[in-house]
PDB file of C-alpha atoms in Angstrom:
ATOM      1  CA  PRO A   1      11.771 -11.800  16.599  1.00 93.00           C
ATOM      2  CA  LEU A   2      10.361 -12.833  13.254  1.00 98.00           C
ATOM      3  CA  VAL A   3      11.340 -10.027  10.867  1.00 98.00           C
ATOM      4  CA  ILE A   4       9.053  -9.292   7.912  1.00 98.00           C
ATOM      5  CA  HIS A   5       9.452  -6.618   5.258  1.00 98.00           C
ATOM      6  CA  VAL A   6       6.032  -5.203   4.329  1.00 98.00           C
ATOM      7  CA  VAL A   7       5.609  -3.319   1.055  1.00 98.00           C
ATOM      8  CA  GLY A   8       2.461  -1.398   0.196  1.00 98.00           C
ATOM      9  CA  HIS A   9       1.376  -1.299  -3.457  1.00 98.00           C
ATOM     10  CA  GLN A  10      -1.690   0.165  -5.111  1.00 97.00           C
ATOM     11  CA  TRP A  11      -3.599  -1.985  -4.093  1.00 97.00           C
ATOM     12  CA  PHE A  12      -2.118  -5.031  -2.439  1.00 97.00           C
ATOM     13  CA  TRP A  13       0.358  -5.938   0.319  1.00 98.00           C
ATOM     14  CA  GLU A  14       3.632  -7.748  -0.262  1.00 98.00           C
ATOM     15  CA  PHE A  15       5.216  -9.704   2.604  1.00 98.00           C
ATOM     16  CA  ASP A  16       8.907 -10.589   2.413  1.00 98.00           C
ATOM     17  CA  TYR A  17      10.432 -12.869   5.068  1.00 98.00           C
ATOM     18  CA  PRO A  18      14.146 -12.123   4.432  1.00 98.00           C
ATOM     19  CA  ASP A  19      15.530 -14.701   6.869  1.00 97.00           C
ATOM     20  CA  LEU A  20      13.268 -17.430   5.466  1.00 98.00           C
ATOM     21  CA  HIS A  21      13.576 -16.480   1.771  1.00 97.00           C
ATOM     22  CA  ILE A  22       9.804 -16.295   1.326  1.00 97.00           C
ATOM     23  CA  VAL A  23       7.820 -13.654  -0.562  1.00 97.00           C
ATOM     24  CA  THR A  24       4.037 -13.736  -0.584  1.00 97.00           C
ATOM     25  CA  ALA A  25       1.072 -11.382  -0.860  1.00 97.00           C
ATOM     26  CA  ASN A  26      -2.036 -10.387   1.108  1.00 95.00           C
ATOM     27  CA  GLU A  27      -1.686 -13.228   3.641  1.00 97.00           C
ATOM     28  CA  LEU A  28       0.754 -12.780   6.530  1.00 98.00           C
ATOM     29  CA  HIS A  29       1.507 -16.026   8.399  1.00 98.00           C
ATOM     30  CA  VAL A  30       2.968 -15.785  11.910  1.00 98.00           C
ATOM     31  CA  PRO A  31       3.484 -18.228  14.797  1.00 98.00           C
ATOM     32  CA  VAL A  32       1.429 -17.678  17.943  1.00 98.00           C
ATOM     33  CA  GLY A  33       3.516 -16.237  20.771  1.00 97.00           C
ATOM     34  CA  ALA A  34       6.341 -14.903  18.612  1.00 97.00           C
ATOM     35  CA  ILE A  35       7.352 -11.256  18.496  1.00 98.00           C
ATOM     36  CA  VAL A  36       6.741 -10.143  14.911  1.00 98.00           C
ATOM     37  CA  SER A  37       8.816  -7.148  13.811  1.00 98.00           C
ATOM     38  CA  LEU A  38       7.622  -5.372  10.671  1.00 98.00           C
ATOM     39  CA  ASP A  39       9.609  -2.978   8.498  1.00 98.00           C
ATOM     40  CA  VAL A  40       7.044  -1.165   6.353  1.00 98.00           C
ATOM     41  CA  GLU A  41       7.446   0.948   3.232  1.00 98.00           C
ATOM     42  CA  SER A  42       5.614   1.870   0.031  1.00 98.00           C
ATOM     43  CA  VAL A  43       6.561   1.773  -3.647  1.00 97.00           C
ATOM     44  CA  ASP A  44       4.016   4.368  -4.754  1.00 97.00           C
ATOM     45  CA  VAL A  45       1.863   6.554  -2.445  1.00 98.00           C
ATOM     46  CA  ILE A  46       1.317   6.818   1.310  1.00 98.00           C
ATOM     47  CA  HIS A  47      -0.567   3.863   2.772  1.00 98.00           C
ATOM     48  CA  SER A  48      -1.203   2.848   6.394  1.00 98.00           C
ATOM     49  CA  PHE A  49      -0.810  -0.661   7.812  1.00 98.00           C
ATOM     50  CA  TRP A  50      -3.423  -1.591  10.413  1.00 98.00           C
ATOM     51  CA  VAL A  51      -4.522  -4.823  12.065  1.00 98.00           C
ATOM     52  CA  PRO A  52      -7.023  -3.555  14.664  1.00 97.00           C
ATOM     53  CA  GLN A  53      -6.934  -6.678  16.852  1.00 97.00           C
ATOM     54  CA  LEU A  54      -3.138  -6.904  16.938  1.00 97.00           C
ATOM     55  CA  ALA A  55      -1.476  -3.492  16.586  1.00 93.00           C
ATOM     56  CA  GLY A  56      -1.970   0.205  16.029  1.00 93.00           C
ATOM     57  CA  LYS A  57      -1.710   1.997  12.708  1.00 96.00           C
ATOM     58  CA  VAL A  58       1.659   2.778  11.144  1.00 97.00           C
ATOM     59  CA  ASP A  59       2.196   4.993   8.098  1.00 97.00           C
ATOM     60  CA  VAL A  60       3.647   3.321   5.005  1.00 98.00           C
ATOM     61  CA  ILE A  61       5.660   5.993   3.197  1.00 98.00           C
ATOM     62  CA  PRO A  62       7.591   5.968  -0.095  1.00 98.00           C
ATOM     63  CA  GLY A  63      11.336   6.305   0.443  1.00 96.00           C
ATOM     64  CA  HIS A  64      11.102   5.805   4.209  1.00 97.00           C
ATOM     65  CA  THR A  65      10.933   2.701   6.402  1.00 98.00           C
ATOM     66  CA  ASN A  66       8.741   2.679   9.499  1.00 98.00           C
ATOM     67  CA  HIS A  67       8.571  -0.032  12.131  1.00 97.00           C
ATOM     68  CA  VAL A  68       5.883  -1.739  14.187  1.00 97.00           C
ATOM     69  CA  TRP A  69       5.681  -4.993  16.115  1.00 97.00           C
ATOM     70  CA  PHE A  70       2.948  -7.222  17.466  1.00 98.00           C
ATOM     71  CA  GLN A  71       2.465 -10.570  19.180  1.00 98.00           C
ATOM     72  CA  ALA A  72      -0.530 -12.797  18.444  1.00 98.00           C
ATOM     73  CA  THR A  73      -1.477 -14.672  21.606  1.00 97.00           C
ATOM     74  CA  ASN A  74      -4.296 -16.752  20.098  1.00 97.00           C
ATOM     75  CA  PRO A  75      -4.569 -18.716  16.841  1.00 98.00           C
ATOM     76  CA  GLY A  76      -6.892 -17.293  14.247  1.00 98.00           C
ATOM     77  CA  THR A  77      -7.228 -15.087  11.194  1.00 98.00           C
ATOM     78  CA  TYR A  78      -7.086 -11.354  11.834  1.00 98.00           C
ATOM     79  CA  ARG A  79      -8.306  -8.875   9.219  1.00 97.00           C
ATOM     80  CA  GLY A  80      -6.042  -5.992   8.274  1.00 98.00           C
ATOM     81  CA  GLN A  81      -6.485  -3.049   5.969  1.00 97.00           C
ATOM     82  CA  CYS A  82      -4.962   0.124   4.601  1.00 98.00           C
ATOM     83  CA  SER A  83      -6.202   3.015   6.723  1.00 97.00           C
ATOM     84  CA  GLU A  84      -4.795   5.930   4.694  1.00 96.00           C
ATOM     85  CA  PHE A  85      -6.725   6.938   1.570  1.00 97.00           C
ATOM     86  CA  CYS A  86      -4.505   5.887  -1.321  1.00 97.00           C
ATOM     87  CA  GLY A  87      -6.641   6.042  -4.427  1.00 97.00           C
ATOM     88  CA  LEU A  88      -9.632   4.500  -6.143  1.00 96.00           C
ATOM     89  CA  GLN A  89      -9.326   1.017  -4.600  1.00 97.00           C
ATOM     90  CA  HIS A  90      -8.242   2.058  -1.103  1.00 97.00           C
ATOM     91  CA  ALA A  91     -11.210   0.208   0.426  1.00 96.00           C
ATOM     92  CA  ASN A  92     -10.087  -2.980  -1.333  1.00 97.00           C
ATOM     93  CA  MET A  93      -6.500  -2.935  -0.064  1.00 98.00           C
ATOM     94  CA  LEU A  94      -7.029  -5.626   2.547  1.00 97.00           C
ATOM     95  CA  PHE A  95      -4.968  -8.468   3.993  1.00 98.00           C
ATOM     96  CA  ASN A  96      -5.195 -11.291   6.519  1.00 98.00           C
ATOM     97  CA  VAL A  97      -2.847 -12.174   9.356  1.00 98.00           C
ATOM     98  CA  VAL A  98      -2.946 -15.944   9.926  1.00 98.00           C
ATOM     99  CA  ALA A  99      -1.692 -16.761  13.427  1.00 98.00           C
ATOM    100  CA  GLU A 100      -1.017 -20.468  13.847  1.00 98.00           C
ATOM    101  CA  THR A 101       0.797 -22.847  16.162  1.00 98.00           C
ATOM    102  CA  PRO A 102       4.588 -23.053  15.750  1.00 97.00           C
ATOM    103  CA  ASP A 103       4.257 -26.484  14.116  1.00 98.00           C
ATOM    104  CA  GLN A 104       1.643 -25.220  11.669  1.00 98.00           C
ATOM    105  CA  PHE A 105       3.782 -22.180  10.895  1.00 98.00           C
ATOM    106  CA  GLN A 106       6.821 -24.364  10.261  1.00 98.00           C
ATOM    107  CA  ALA A 107       4.798 -26.528   7.879  1.00 98.00           C
ATOM    108  CA  TRP A 108       3.689 -23.387   6.032  1.00 98.00           C
ATOM    109  CA  VAL A 109       7.308 -22.186   5.829  1.00 98.00           C
ATOM    110  CA  GLU A 110       8.471 -25.487   4.346  1.00 97.00           C
ATOM    111  CA  GLY A 111       5.683 -25.379   1.776  1.00 96.00           C
ATOM    112  CA  GLN A 112       6.531 -21.818   0.763  1.00 97.00           C
ATOM    113  CA  GLN A 113      10.240 -22.588   0.509  1.00 97.00           C
ATOM    114  CA  ALA A 114       9.619 -25.471  -1.882  1.00 94.00           C
ATOM    115  CA  PRO A 115      10.036 -24.735  -5.610  1.00 91.00           C
ATOM    116  CA  ALA A 116       6.991 -24.053  -7.754  1.00 90.00           C
ATOM    117  CA  ALA A 117       5.132 -27.255  -8.584  1.00 88.00           C
ATOM    118  CA  ALA A 118       5.910 -28.881 -11.924  1.00 91.00           C
ATOM    119  CA  ALA A 119       3.095 -28.524 -14.443  1.00 94.00           C
ATOM    120  CA  SER A 120       1.551 -31.197 -16.650  1.00 94.00           C
ATOM    121  CA  GLY A 121      -1.564 -31.539 -18.800  1.00 94.00           C
ATOM    122  CA  ASP A 122      -3.771 -28.431 -18.787  1.00 95.00           C
ATOM    123  CA  ALA A 123      -1.490 -26.835 -16.195  1.00 96.00           C
ATOM    124  CA  ALA A 124       1.425 -27.122 -18.620  1.00 97.00           C
ATOM    125  CA  LYS A 125      -0.656 -25.338 -21.267  1.00 97.00           C
ATOM    126  CA  GLY A 126      -1.317 -22.563 -18.758  1.00 97.00           C
ATOM    127  CA  GLU A 127       2.353 -22.326 -17.927  1.00 97.00           C
ATOM    128  CA  GLN A 128       3.063 -21.842 -21.632  1.00 96.00           C
ATOM    129  CA  VAL A 129       0.444 -19.064 -21.834  1.00 97.00           C
ATOM    130  CA  LEU A 130       1.936 -17.300 -18.827  1.00 96.00           C
ATOM    131  CA  MET A 131       5.566 -17.628 -19.867  1.00 96.00           C
ATOM    132  CA  THR A 132       4.998 -16.426 -23.432  1.00 95.00           C
ATOM    133  CA  GLY A 133       2.660 -13.534 -22.626  1.00 93.00           C
ATOM    134  CA  ALA A 134       2.745 -10.234 -20.787  1.00 94.00           C
ATOM    135  CA  CYS A 135       2.353 -11.900 -17.354  1.00 95.00           C
ATOM    136  CA  ILE A 136       6.096 -12.435 -16.890  1.00 94.00           C
ATOM    137  CA  GLY A 137       6.701  -8.687 -17.082  1.00 94.00           C
ATOM    138  CA  CYS A 138       4.894  -8.164 -13.770  1.00 96.00           C
ATOM    139  CA  HIS A 139       4.870 -11.447 -11.825  1.00 97.00           C
ATOM    140  CA  THR A 140       7.505 -13.744 -10.320  1.00 96.00           C
ATOM    141  CA  ILE A 141       7.304 -17.530 -10.214  1.00 96.00           C
ATOM    142  CA  GLN A 142      10.479 -18.816  -8.595  1.00 94.00           C
ATOM    143  CA  GLY A 143      12.490 -21.224 -10.706  1.00 91.00           C
ATOM    144  CA  THR A 144      11.057 -19.907 -13.983  1.00 94.00           C
ATOM    145  CA  LYS A 145      11.829 -17.022 -16.306  1.00 94.00           C
ATOM    146  CA  ALA A 146       8.899 -15.082 -14.798  1.00 95.00           C
ATOM    147  CA  GLN A 147      10.743 -12.580 -12.611  1.00 96.00           C
ATOM    148  CA  GLY A 148       8.553  -9.452 -12.722  1.00 95.00           C
ATOM    149  CA  LYS A 149       8.354  -7.241  -9.634  1.00 93.00           C
ATOM    150  CA  VAL A 150       5.271  -5.099 -10.308  1.00 95.00           C
ATOM    151  CA  GLY A 151       2.537  -7.516  -9.251  1.00 96.00           C
ATOM    152  CA  PRO A 152       2.311 -10.180  -6.536  1.00 97.00           C
ATOM    153  CA  ASP A 153       4.686 -13.157  -6.471  1.00 97.00           C
ATOM    154  CA  LEU A 154       2.681 -16.143  -7.773  1.00 97.00           C
ATOM    155  CA  THR A 155       5.059 -18.983  -6.827  1.00 97.00           C
ATOM    156  CA  HIS A 156       2.567 -20.473  -4.348  1.00 97.00           C
ATOM    157  CA  PHE A 157      -0.572 -18.664  -5.451  1.00 97.00           C
ATOM    158  CA  ALA A 158      -2.885 -21.633  -4.811  1.00 97.00           C
ATOM    159  CA  SER A 159      -1.856 -21.781  -1.129  1.00 96.00           C
ATOM    160  CA  ARG A 160      -3.495 -18.389  -0.442  1.00 96.00           C
ATOM    161  CA  GLY A 161      -7.091 -17.990   0.595  1.00 96.00           C
ATOM    162  CA  SER A 162      -7.603 -14.757  -1.333  1.00 97.00           C
ATOM    163  CA  PHE A 163      -6.115 -12.523  -4.005  1.00 97.00           C
ATOM    164  CA  ALA A 164      -6.519  -9.052  -5.566  1.00 96.00           C
ATOM    165  CA  GLY A 165      -5.683  -7.327  -2.292  1.00 96.00           C
ATOM    166  CA  ALA A 166      -7.721  -9.922  -0.364  1.00 96.00           C
ATOM    167  CA  MET A 167     -10.775  -8.610  -2.188  1.00 96.00           C
ATOM    168  CA  LEU A 168     -11.649 -11.987  -3.739  1.00 97.00           C
ATOM    169  CA  GLN A 169     -11.683 -15.505  -2.348  1.00 97.00           C
ATOM    170  CA  ASN A 170      -9.244 -17.719  -4.222  1.00 97.00           C
ATOM    171  CA  THR A 171     -11.697 -19.851  -6.192  1.00 97.00           C
ATOM    172  CA  PRO A 172     -11.553 -20.913  -9.863  1.00 97.00           C
ATOM    173  CA  ASP A 173     -14.641 -18.813 -10.659  1.00 98.00           C
ATOM    174  CA  ASN A 174     -13.123 -15.670  -9.139  1.00 98.00           C
ATOM    175  CA  VAL A 175      -9.777 -16.262 -10.837  1.00 98.00           C
ATOM    176  CA  ALA A 176     -11.639 -16.635 -14.142  1.00 98.00           C
ATOM    177  CA  ARG A 177     -13.455 -13.322 -13.591  1.00 97.00           C
ATOM    178  CA  TRP A 178     -10.168 -11.635 -12.769  1.00 98.00           C
ATOM    179  CA  LEU A 179      -8.252 -12.998 -15.744  1.00 97.00           C
ATOM    180  CA  ALA A 180     -11.078 -12.213 -18.179  1.00 97.00           C
ATOM    181  CA  ASP A 181     -11.165  -8.514 -17.228  1.00 97.00           C
ATOM    182  CA  PRO A 182      -9.345  -7.265 -14.094  1.00 97.00           C
ATOM    183  CA  GLN A 183     -10.521  -3.705 -14.697  1.00 97.00           C
ATOM    184  CA  ALA A 184     -14.172  -4.773 -14.490  1.00 97.00           C
ATOM    185  CA  VAL A 185     -13.511  -6.388 -11.103  1.00 97.00           C
ATOM    186  CA  LYS A 186     -11.165  -3.780  -9.588  1.00 97.00           C
ATOM    187  CA  PRO A 187     -11.148  -0.556 -11.657  1.00 97.00           C
ATOM    188  CA  GLY A 188      -7.792   1.196 -11.664  1.00 96.00           C
ATOM    189  CA  THR A 189      -5.716  -1.858 -10.817  1.00 96.00           C
ATOM    190  CA  LEU A 190      -2.357  -2.014 -12.588  1.00 94.00           C
ATOM    191  CA  MET A 191      -3.234  -5.340 -14.225  1.00 95.00           C
ATOM    192  CA  PRO A 192      -4.642  -4.623 -17.693  1.00 95.00           C
ATOM    193  CA  ASN A 193      -7.230  -6.542 -19.641  1.00 96.00           C
ATOM    194  CA  LEU A 194      -5.062  -8.875 -21.731  1.00 96.00           C
ATOM    195  CA  HIS A 195      -8.068 -10.002 -23.820  1.00 96.00           C
ATOM    196  CA  LEU A 196      -7.408 -13.643 -23.115  1.00 97.00           C
ATOM    197  CA  SER A 197      -9.496 -16.298 -24.851  1.00 97.00           C
ATOM    198  CA  LYS A 198     -11.671 -18.668 -22.819  1.00 96.00           C
ATOM    199  CA  ASP A 199      -9.202 -21.471 -23.537  1.00 97.00           C
ATOM    200  CA  GLN A 200      -6.291 -19.343 -22.313  1.00 97.00           C
ATOM    201  CA  VAL A 201      -8.178 -18.421 -19.138  1.00 97.00           C
ATOM    202  CA  ALA A 202      -9.010 -22.081 -18.467  1.00 97.00           C
ATOM    203  CA  ALA A 203      -5.380 -23.099 -18.997  1.00 97.00           C
ATOM    204  CA  LEU A 204      -4.093 -20.334 -16.710  1.00 97.00           C
ATOM    205  CA  ILE A 205      -6.529 -21.365 -13.982  1.00 98.00           C
ATOM    206  CA  ALA A 206      -5.257 -24.949 -14.204  1.00 97.00           C
ATOM    207  CA  TYR A 207      -1.674 -23.690 -13.888  1.00 97.00           C
ATOM    208  CA  LEU A 208      -2.375 -21.289 -11.010  1.00 97.00           C
ATOM    209  CA  GLU A 209      -4.305 -23.976  -9.104  1.00 96.00           C
ATOM    210  CA  ASN A 210      -1.221 -26.179  -9.465  1.00 96.00           C
ATOM    211  CA  LEU A 211       0.964 -23.631  -7.662  1.00 96.00           C
ATOM    212  CA  LYS A 212       0.352 -24.918  -4.129  1.00 92.00           C
TER     213      LYS A 212
END
């Protein structure tokens, strides 16, 4: 089976593929036909992992690991959600399961295993903003000094279709809204308003879009 370690956070999902050395967020990629074995736990409060079209609910409990498995028989994107009230943004703790052919899954794996893309131009300016600010205290970008564990791993941020607990589509406009004031978009989220300038936001967007 494909083993995945699922971690519930207020309010996003972390997916760790230990055998493949991949860590991502809010978007769970699996090959069609494979048995997918999930070890689920929480770092804060009780959550519940649920993909209605693929598997039943399983509690996600701090200090305890639960298990569930599923098998996607058809390609497609399956919506998942937290089904245990876990605070202000419980309704916005969503995720997507992307079931794809084995070849497509292998291509995704190879992309995720690649190092973070090198930055140049405006993207390099954004990298400088990220690496010299508060961002590195919470986020990881593999191969850089950003090794925070509080927020989602951003190494391949641009490869994901959504962010902020799958609440927002991953578009430059939505990323700009989020960076300008996360609390206005998702009140209660752990990411504070860093009071970034418009130039800093634009540079960070260029850098994040570079992280394919």
